[in-house]
Amino acid sequence: MNCVELDPYIEEFDSVILQWNPRLTDVHVEKEREKSFPTWLRSRVEQDLVTDSRVQEISYGPSKIVRVYPSYIVNGYRFHTRDYGRNKSMMNSGVCVEGSAYNENEIDYYGILEEVIELQFLGQDNNVILFKCHWFDPNSIRNDTTYGIVDVKHKSKLSTYEPFILATQAQQVYYSNYLSLKLRDWWATCRVKSRLFPEYELLQADDDLEGVNDNFFQLDRSDVRELAASTQFNVDDINETICLDKDNEQEEVDPNALEREVESDVEEESWHDEDEFEEDDEDDAELNISSGSDDEYR
């Protein structure tokens, strides 16, 4: 449930379930918790058996109105949804969730970020950010312990419909194609190092936002200040980028470096072309002078 205020109620619910059926395994208890805990907690609140105001607010569930973001920063990573980052030079949509986030026996899951969703609950600052992802089949993942490489079969898909994770559980990866045709169905995974982001400004979205604004705002060239535009669904108020940072600072790779190199090459070629034109003009001038001299001598 990822909320410390709910921990005592989760323990109480589990004990009630085990009293009904002591033979239930941990897996069955977890499934029953996912299925019945929200209804059970709501019933406790309506019976005035819960005094914690935050738990009371959570028990009523999230609002039916959600916010969807194309870009989000968490855990020292800048994530883009697959559609938003499709034409960008850097892949920021690769997601990995360590199996230990659920239990020690789980393997790691790899996928691609499709949507960033903000759920809003009653009360102040009661919001939860979810990542909706396309997950690759964990049975189609191979780990090369010799070289420390993890390969995923990118055409595979998780058999069960479990697309959502908490944004705070996500780590970033990017996927690289193999040159060999024999390995064309496989991608090599590469972990991305997290880094420290500076404080962010708020982005005020227009009420009639027609799409994703692909422009980023930077107050100072020395800062890395990115503002992610948002797409609204029945929301008329301000959408903002929410940032959850870690303290460890890592080296940053500039995604615009390649673009600047291409531009500099084009400029250099244009200078060469101008020099050639100038030389041609001088040659033409000499020819005109010489031809004029021949006419005079004639």
mmCIF file of C-alpha atoms in Angstrom:
data_model
loop_
_atom_site.group_PDB
_atom_site.id
_atom_site.type_symbol
_atom_site.label_atom_id
_atom_site.label_comp_id
_atom_site.label_asym_id
_atom_site.label_seq_id
_atom_site.Cartn_x
_atom_site.Cartn_y
_atom_site.Cartn_z
ATOM 1 C CA MET A 1 0.000 0.000 0.000
ATOM 2 C CA ASN A 2 3.091 2.205 0.312
ATOM 3 C CA CYS A 3 1.688 4.388 3.092
ATOM 4 C CA VAL A 4 3.021 4.031 6.627
ATOM 5 C CA GLU A 5 -0.295 5.193 8.114
ATOM 6 C CA LEU A 6 -1.946 2.118 6.615
ATOM 7 C CA ASP A 7 0.517 -0.413 8.041
ATOM 8 C CA PRO A 8 -1.395 -1.160 11.283
ATOM 9 C CA TYR A 9 -4.646 -1.592 9.341
ATOM 10 C CA ILE A 10 -2.972 -3.932 6.869
ATOM 11 C CA GLU A 11 -1.690 -6.054 9.751
ATOM 12 C CA GLU A 12 -5.169 -6.113 11.262
ATOM 13 C CA PHE A 13 -6.711 -7.134 7.947
ATOM 14 C CA ASP A 14 -4.181 -9.951 7.437
ATOM 15 C CA SER A 15 -4.839 -11.295 10.914
ATOM 16 C CA VAL A 16 -8.589 -11.305 10.264
ATOM 17 C CA ILE A 17 -8.075 -13.192 6.996
ATOM 18 C CA LEU A 18 -5.889 -15.788 8.690
ATOM 19 C CA GLN A 19 -8.454 -16.245 11.448
ATOM 20 C CA TRP A 20 -11.017 -17.186 8.820
ATOM 21 C CA ASN A 21 -8.620 -19.545 7.073
ATOM 22 C CA PRO A 22 -5.328 -20.293 8.871
ATOM 23 C CA ARG A 23 -4.130 -22.443 5.954
ATOM 24 C CA LEU A 24 -3.783 -19.532 3.558
ATOM 25 C CA THR A 25 -0.290 -18.983 2.207
ATOM 26 C CA ASP A 26 1.368 -15.574 2.010
ATOM 27 C CA VAL A 27 0.581 -15.424 -1.702
ATOM 28 C CA HIS A 28 -3.131 -16.027 -1.090
ATOM 29 C CA VAL A 29 -3.189 -13.476 1.720
ATOM 30 C CA GLU A 30 -1.601 -10.901 -0.584
ATOM 31 C CA LYS A 31 -4.155 -11.576 -3.310
ATOM 32 C CA GLU A 32 -7.018 -11.288 -0.835
ATOM 33 C CA ARG A 33 -5.543 -8.033 0.453
ATOM 34 C CA GLU A 34 -5.422 -6.559 -3.055
ATOM 35 C CA LYS A 35 -9.001 -7.627 -3.639
ATOM 36 C CA SER A 36 -10.773 -6.833 -0.363
ATOM 37 C CA PHE A 37 -8.676 -4.434 1.715
ATOM 38 C CA PRO A 38 -10.064 -1.159 0.225
ATOM 39 C CA THR A 39 -13.663 -2.214 0.916
ATOM 40 C CA TRP A 40 -12.783 -3.438 4.401
ATOM 41 C CA LEU A 41 -10.984 -0.180 5.248
ATOM 42 C CA ARG A 42 -13.857 1.943 3.948
ATOM 43 C CA SER A 43 -16.230 -0.033 6.146
ATOM 44 C CA ARG A 44 -14.032 0.617 9.184
ATOM 45 C CA VAL A 45 -14.029 4.351 8.445
ATOM 46 C CA GLU A 46 -17.812 4.485 8.053
ATOM 47 C CA GLN A 47 -18.149 2.732 11.423
ATOM 48 C CA ASP A 48 -15.994 5.466 13.025
ATOM 49 C CA LEU A 49 -13.316 2.927 13.892
ATOM 50 C CA VAL A 50 -10.562 4.972 12.222
ATOM 51 C CA THR A 51 -9.404 8.246 13.767
ATOM 52 C CA ASP A 52 -6.456 9.075 11.501
ATOM 53 C CA SER A 53 -7.644 11.795 9.091
ATOM 54 C CA ARG A 54 -5.181 10.775 6.363
ATOM 55 C CA VAL A 55 -6.380 7.181 6.447
ATOM 56 C CA GLN A 56 -9.968 8.412 6.291
ATOM 57 C CA GLU A 57 -9.167 10.454 3.174
ATOM 58 C CA ILE A 58 -7.362 7.559 1.497
ATOM 59 C CA SER A 59 -10.211 5.142 2.222
ATOM 60 C CA TYR A 60 -12.543 7.063 -0.110
ATOM 61 C CA GLY A 61 -10.267 6.356 -3.049
ATOM 62 C CA PRO A 62 -8.834 8.703 -5.669
ATOM 63 C CA SER A 63 -10.707 11.298 -7.672
ATOM 64 C CA LYS A 64 -12.121 10.204 -11.015
ATOM 65 C CA ILE A 65 -10.268 13.122 -12.589
ATOM 66 C CA VAL A 66 -6.598 12.400 -13.259
ATOM 67 C CA ARG A 67 -3.644 14.281 -14.680
ATOM 68 C CA VAL A 68 -1.397 12.759 -17.307
ATOM 69 C CA TYR A 69 2.163 13.964 -17.884
ATOM 70 C CA PRO A 70 4.503 13.282 -20.822
ATOM 71 C CA SER A 71 7.618 13.845 -18.714
ATOM 72 C CA TYR A 72 8.432 13.190 -15.078
ATOM 73 C CA ILE A 73 11.489 13.344 -12.845
ATOM 74 C CA VAL A 74 11.935 10.884 -9.996
ATOM 75 C CA ASN A 75 14.805 9.118 -8.235
ATOM 76 C CA GLY A 76 17.332 11.228 -10.156
ATOM 77 C CA TYR A 77 16.017 10.202 -13.595
ATOM 78 C CA ARG A 78 14.198 12.187 -16.249
ATOM 79 C CA PHE A 79 11.555 9.933 -17.793
ATOM 80 C CA HIS A 80 9.680 10.511 -21.042
ATOM 81 C CA THR A 81 6.712 8.500 -22.214
ATOM 82 C CA ARG A 82 7.305 6.438 -25.338
ATOM 83 C CA ASP A 83 5.235 8.715 -27.589
ATOM 84 C CA TYR A 84 6.716 11.914 -26.175
ATOM 85 C CA GLY A 85 10.295 10.737 -26.618
ATOM 86 C CA ARG A 86 9.801 8.986 -29.952
ATOM 87 C CA ASN A 87 11.638 11.648 -32.004
ATOM 88 C CA LYS A 88 14.221 12.564 -29.381
ATOM 89 C CA SER A 89 17.893 11.655 -29.637
ATOM 90 C CA MET A 90 17.983 10.005 -26.197
ATOM 91 C CA MET A 91 15.780 7.152 -24.973
ATOM 92 C CA ASN A 92 14.268 8.100 -21.625
ATOM 93 C CA SER A 93 11.336 5.684 -21.648
ATOM 94 C CA GLY A 94 13.103 2.501 -20.502
ATOM 95 C CA VAL A 95 11.955 1.328 -17.053
ATOM 96 C CA CYS A 96 13.229 -1.312 -14.666
ATOM 97 C CA VAL A 97 11.691 -2.426 -11.380
ATOM 98 C CA GLU A 98 13.798 -4.557 -9.097
ATOM 99 C CA GLY A 99 12.094 -7.705 -7.909
ATOM 100 C CA SER A 100 12.954 -6.849 -4.307
ATOM 101 C CA ALA A 101 10.433 -4.007 -4.545
ATOM 102 C CA TYR A 102 7.770 -6.703 -4.168
ATOM 103 C CA ASN A 103 9.520 -9.622 -2.509
ATOM 104 C CA GLU A 104 12.996 -11.121 -2.359
ATOM 105 C CA ASN A 105 12.132 -14.002 -4.683
ATOM 106 C CA GLU A 106 10.943 -11.830 -7.580
ATOM 107 C CA ILE A 107 13.096 -11.193 -10.639
ATOM 108 C CA ASP A 108 13.617 -7.756 -12.152
ATOM 109 C CA TYR A 109 11.033 -6.448 -14.596
ATOM 110 C CA TYR A 110 11.885 -4.443 -17.711
ATOM 111 C CA GLY A 111 9.517 -2.347 -19.769
ATOM 112 C CA ILE A 112 8.742 0.888 -21.583
ATOM 113 C CA LEU A 113 6.925 3.851 -20.033
ATOM 114 C CA GLU A 114 3.609 4.595 -21.734
ATOM 115 C CA GLU A 115 1.859 7.028 -19.380
ATOM 116 C CA VAL A 116 2.554 9.060 -16.240
ATOM 117 C CA ILE A 117 -0.637 9.353 -14.199
ATOM 118 C CA GLU A 118 -1.298 11.442 -11.108
ATOM 119 C CA LEU A 119 -4.068 10.238 -8.803
ATOM 120 C CA GLN A 120 -5.524 12.783 -6.402
ATOM 121 C CA PHE A 121 -7.095 11.901 -3.070
ATOM 122 C CA LEU A 122 -9.037 14.010 -0.605
ATOM 123 C CA GLY A 123 -6.971 16.343 1.521
ATOM 124 C CA GLN A 124 -3.901 18.435 0.898
ATOM 125 C CA ASP A 125 -0.905 16.935 -0.950
ATOM 126 C CA ASN A 126 -2.635 13.565 -1.128
ATOM 127 C CA ASN A 127 -1.498 12.541 -4.575
ATOM 128 C CA VAL A 128 0.151 9.454 -6.028
ATOM 129 C CA ILE A 129 2.167 9.239 -9.244
ATOM 130 C CA LEU A 130 1.847 6.017 -11.221
ATOM 131 C CA PHE A 131 3.775 4.751 -14.221
ATOM 132 C CA LYS A 132 1.809 2.756 -16.765
ATOM 133 C CA CYS A 133 4.261 0.548 -18.632
ATOM 134 C CA HIS A 134 4.469 -2.092 -21.297
ATOM 135 C CA TRP A 135 6.284 -4.920 -19.521
ATOM 136 C CA PHE A 136 8.344 -7.536 -21.296
ATOM 137 C CA ASP A 137 7.788 -11.165 -20.399
ATOM 138 C CA PRO A 138 10.237 -12.000 -17.571
ATOM 139 C CA ASN A 139 10.522 -15.495 -19.036
ATOM 140 C CA SER A 140 11.960 -13.884 -22.185
ATOM 141 C CA ILE A 141 14.788 -12.196 -20.323
ATOM 142 C CA ARG A 142 18.259 -13.704 -20.247
ATOM 143 C CA ASN A 143 21.135 -12.711 -18.022
ATOM 144 C CA ASP A 144 24.718 -13.133 -19.225
ATOM 145 C CA THR A 145 26.632 -13.342 -15.950
ATOM 146 C CA THR A 146 29.980 -13.499 -17.771
ATOM 147 C CA TYR A 147 29.637 -10.030 -19.289
ATOM 148 C CA GLY A 148 26.987 -8.681 -16.935
ATOM 149 C CA ILE A 149 24.506 -8.078 -19.763
ATOM 150 C CA VAL A 150 20.748 -8.484 -19.518
ATOM 151 C CA ASP A 151 18.883 -9.077 -22.789
ATOM 152 C CA VAL A 152 15.144 -8.686 -23.280
ATOM 153 C CA LYS A 153 13.012 -10.014 -26.099
ATOM 154 C CA HIS A 154 11.356 -6.783 -27.158
ATOM 155 C CA LYS A 155 8.433 -8.472 -28.928
ATOM 156 C CA SER A 156 7.389 -10.258 -25.733
ATOM 157 C CA LYS A 157 4.724 -9.057 -23.311
ATOM 158 C CA LEU A 158 3.824 -9.807 -19.718
ATOM 159 C CA SER A 159 0.990 -12.333 -19.744
ATOM 160 C CA THR A 160 -0.969 -10.708 -16.905
ATOM 161 C CA TYR A 161 -2.412 -7.187 -16.964
ATOM 162 C CA GLU A 162 -0.313 -5.443 -14.328
ATOM 163 C CA PRO A 163 0.893 -2.274 -16.054
ATOM 164 C CA PHE A 164 1.058 0.090 -13.068
ATOM 165 C CA ILE A 165 3.881 0.779 -10.634
ATOM 166 C CA LEU A 166 4.609 3.633 -8.269
ATOM 167 C CA ALA A 167 6.907 6.179 -9.892
ATOM 168 C CA THR A 168 9.205 5.934 -6.871
ATOM 169 C CA GLN A 169 9.845 2.263 -7.675
ATOM 170 C CA ALA A 170 11.199 2.987 -11.154
ATOM 171 C CA GLN A 171 14.802 2.887 -12.283
ATOM 172 C CA GLN A 172 15.842 3.974 -15.744
ATOM 173 C CA VAL A 173 17.384 1.839 -18.477
ATOM 174 C CA TYR A 174 17.867 2.194 -22.195
ATOM 175 C CA TYR A 175 17.794 -0.522 -24.799
ATOM 176 C CA SER A 176 20.325 -1.126 -27.562
ATOM 177 C CA ASN A 177 19.838 -3.139 -30.742
ATOM 178 C CA TYR A 178 22.223 -5.891 -31.772
ATOM 179 C CA LEU A 179 23.851 -5.627 -35.204
ATOM 180 C CA SER A 180 23.577 -9.353 -35.795
ATOM 181 C CA LEU A 181 20.438 -10.490 -37.616
ATOM 182 C CA LYS A 182 20.376 -13.551 -35.395
ATOM 183 C CA LEU A 183 19.801 -11.264 -32.405
ATOM 184 C CA ARG A 184 17.373 -8.828 -34.025
ATOM 185 C CA ASP A 185 14.592 -9.886 -31.627
ATOM 186 C CA TRP A 186 16.732 -9.021 -28.601
ATOM 187 C CA TRP A 187 17.664 -5.751 -26.950
ATOM 188 C CA ALA A 188 20.599 -5.274 -24.596
ATOM 189 C CA THR A 189 19.700 -3.316 -21.451
ATOM 190 C CA CYS A 190 21.929 -0.585 -20.056
ATOM 191 C CA ARG A 191 21.384 0.949 -16.624
ATOM 192 C CA VAL A 192 21.287 4.743 -16.433
ATOM 193 C CA LYS A 193 23.057 6.530 -13.586
ATOM 194 C CA SER A 194 20.879 8.780 -11.481
ATOM 195 C CA ARG A 195 21.848 12.409 -10.970
ATOM 196 C CA LEU A 196 20.840 15.438 -8.938
ATOM 197 C CA PHE A 197 18.363 17.880 -10.474
ATOM 198 C CA PRO A 198 18.132 21.513 -9.314
ATOM 199 C CA GLU A 199 14.957 23.060 -7.977
ATOM 200 C CA TYR A 200 12.173 23.302 -10.519
ATOM 201 C CA GLU A 201 9.826 26.077 -11.435
ATOM 202 C CA LEU A 202 6.136 25.456 -11.965
ATOM 203 C CA LEU A 203 4.617 25.295 -15.406
ATOM 204 C CA GLN A 204 1.240 26.926 -15.866
ATOM 205 C CA ALA A 205 -0.639 25.075 -18.590
ATOM 206 C CA ASP A 206 -3.257 26.776 -20.734
ATOM 207 C CA ASP A 207 -6.830 25.729 -20.037
ATOM 208 C CA ASP A 208 -7.314 24.844 -23.702
ATOM 209 C CA LEU A 209 -4.076 22.895 -24.067
ATOM 210 C CA GLU A 210 -4.257 21.202 -27.455
ATOM 211 C CA GLY A 211 -1.330 18.829 -27.033
ATOM 212 C CA VAL A 212 2.050 18.326 -25.530
ATOM 213 C CA ASN A 213 4.303 21.360 -25.464
ATOM 214 C CA ASP A 214 7.721 20.170 -26.562
ATOM 215 C CA ASN A 215 9.516 23.305 -25.408
ATOM 216 C CA PHE A 216 11.562 23.292 -22.217
ATOM 217 C CA PHE A 217 12.170 26.397 -20.139
ATOM 218 C CA GLN A 218 15.600 27.171 -18.718
ATOM 219 C CA LEU A 219 16.211 30.135 -16.435
ATOM 220 C CA ASP A 220 19.980 29.856 -16.389
ATOM 221 C CA ARG A 221 22.311 28.105 -18.821
ATOM 222 C CA SER A 222 24.272 26.658 -15.917
ATOM 223 C CA ASP A 223 21.143 25.002 -14.550
ATOM 224 C CA VAL A 224 19.403 21.969 -15.935
ATOM 225 C CA ARG A 225 15.867 23.181 -15.439
ATOM 226 C CA GLU A 226 13.302 21.286 -17.442
ATOM 227 C CA LEU A 227 9.618 21.881 -17.279
ATOM 228 C CA ALA A 228 7.397 19.085 -18.496
ATOM 229 C CA ALA A 229 4.161 20.143 -20.130
ATOM 230 C CA SER A 230 1.063 18.187 -19.267
ATOM 231 C CA THR A 231 -1.985 16.886 -21.057
ATOM 232 C CA GLN A 232 -5.298 17.520 -19.317
ATOM 233 C CA PHE A 233 -8.261 15.233 -18.891
ATOM 234 C CA ASN A 234 -11.191 17.220 -17.468
ATOM 235 C CA VAL A 235 -8.797 19.359 -15.471
ATOM 236 C CA ASP A 236 -8.842 23.153 -15.755
ATOM 237 C CA ASP A 237 -6.380 24.072 -13.053
ATOM 238 C CA ILE A 238 -2.619 24.204 -13.129
ATOM 239 C CA ASN A 239 -0.623 21.122 -14.042
ATOM 240 C CA GLU A 240 2.850 20.998 -12.619
ATOM 241 C CA THR A 241 5.931 18.842 -12.834
ATOM 242 C CA ILE A 242 6.544 16.974 -9.587
ATOM 243 C CA CYS A 243 10.129 16.148 -8.754
ATOM 244 C CA LEU A 244 11.361 13.572 -6.249
ATOM 245 C CA ASP A 245 15.135 13.782 -6.106
ATOM 246 C CA LYS A 246 17.937 11.765 -4.619
ATOM 247 C CA ASP A 247 21.020 13.413 -3.171
ATOM 248 C CA ASN A 248 23.609 11.584 -5.224
ATOM 249 C CA GLU A 249 24.914 13.621 -8.132
ATOM 250 C CA GLN A 250 26.124 11.857 -11.273
ATOM 251 C CA GLU A 251 27.657 12.942 -14.551
ATOM 252 C CA GLU A 252 25.145 14.219 -17.084
ATOM 253 C CA VAL A 253 25.171 13.474 -20.792
ATOM 254 C CA ASP A 254 23.995 16.383 -22.943
ATOM 255 C CA PRO A 255 21.365 15.061 -25.392
ATOM 256 C CA ASN A 256 21.886 18.140 -27.596
ATOM 257 C CA ALA A 257 25.591 17.529 -28.136
ATOM 258 C CA LEU A 258 25.023 15.517 -31.310
ATOM 259 C CA GLU A 259 22.728 18.177 -32.693
ATOM 260 C CA ARG A 260 25.347 20.887 -32.077
ATOM 261 C CA GLU A 261 28.003 18.789 -33.824
ATOM 262 C CA VAL A 262 25.763 18.407 -36.860
ATOM 263 C CA GLU A 263 25.074 22.138 -36.922
ATOM 264 C CA SER A 264 28.788 22.960 -36.682
ATOM 265 C CA ASP A 265 29.525 20.589 -39.570
ATOM 266 C CA VAL A 266 26.885 22.305 -41.690
ATOM 267 C CA GLU A 267 28.316 25.725 -40.851
ATOM 268 C CA GLU A 268 31.833 24.560 -41.701
ATOM 269 C CA GLU A 269 30.653 23.220 -45.052
ATOM 270 C CA SER A 270 28.881 26.495 -45.799
ATOM 271 C CA TRP A 271 32.126 28.427 -45.121
ATOM 272 C CA HIS A 272 33.989 26.141 -47.521
ATOM 273 C CA ASP A 273 31.315 26.728 -50.147
ATOM 274 C CA GLU A 274 31.625 30.500 -49.725
ATOM 275 C CA ASP A 275 35.409 30.287 -50.129
ATOM 276 C CA GLU A 276 34.964 28.307 -53.319
ATOM 277 C CA PHE A 277 32.512 30.871 -54.641
ATOM 278 C CA GLU A 278 34.954 33.684 -53.859
ATOM 279 C CA GLU A 279 37.762 31.871 -55.673
ATOM 280 C CA ASP A 280 35.478 31.322 -58.668
ATOM 281 C CA ASP A 281 34.606 35.028 -58.696
ATOM 282 C CA GLU A 282 38.299 35.976 -58.693
ATOM 283 C CA ASP A 283 38.984 33.578 -61.565
ATOM 284 C CA ASP A 284 36.095 35.037 -63.536
ATOM 285 C CA ALA A 285 37.421 38.529 -62.910
ATOM 286 C CA GLU A 286 40.865 37.562 -64.196
ATOM 287 C CA LEU A 287 39.319 36.020 -67.295
ATOM 288 C CA ASN A 288 37.319 39.168 -67.982
ATOM 289 C CA ILE A 289 40.393 41.337 -67.591
ATOM 290 C CA SER A 290 42.486 39.155 -69.867
ATOM 291 C CA SER A 291 39.739 38.962 -72.490
ATOM 292 C CA GLY A 292 39.348 42.730 -72.352
ATOM 293 C CA SER A 293 43.079 43.176 -72.904
ATOM 294 C CA ASP A 294 42.979 40.963 -75.997
ATOM 295 C CA ASP A 295 40.275 43.155 -77.545
ATOM 296 C CA GLU A 296 42.305 46.272 -76.898
ATOM 297 C CA TYR A 297 45.407 44.835 -78.537
ATOM 298 C CA ARG A 298 43.345 43.839 -81.512
#
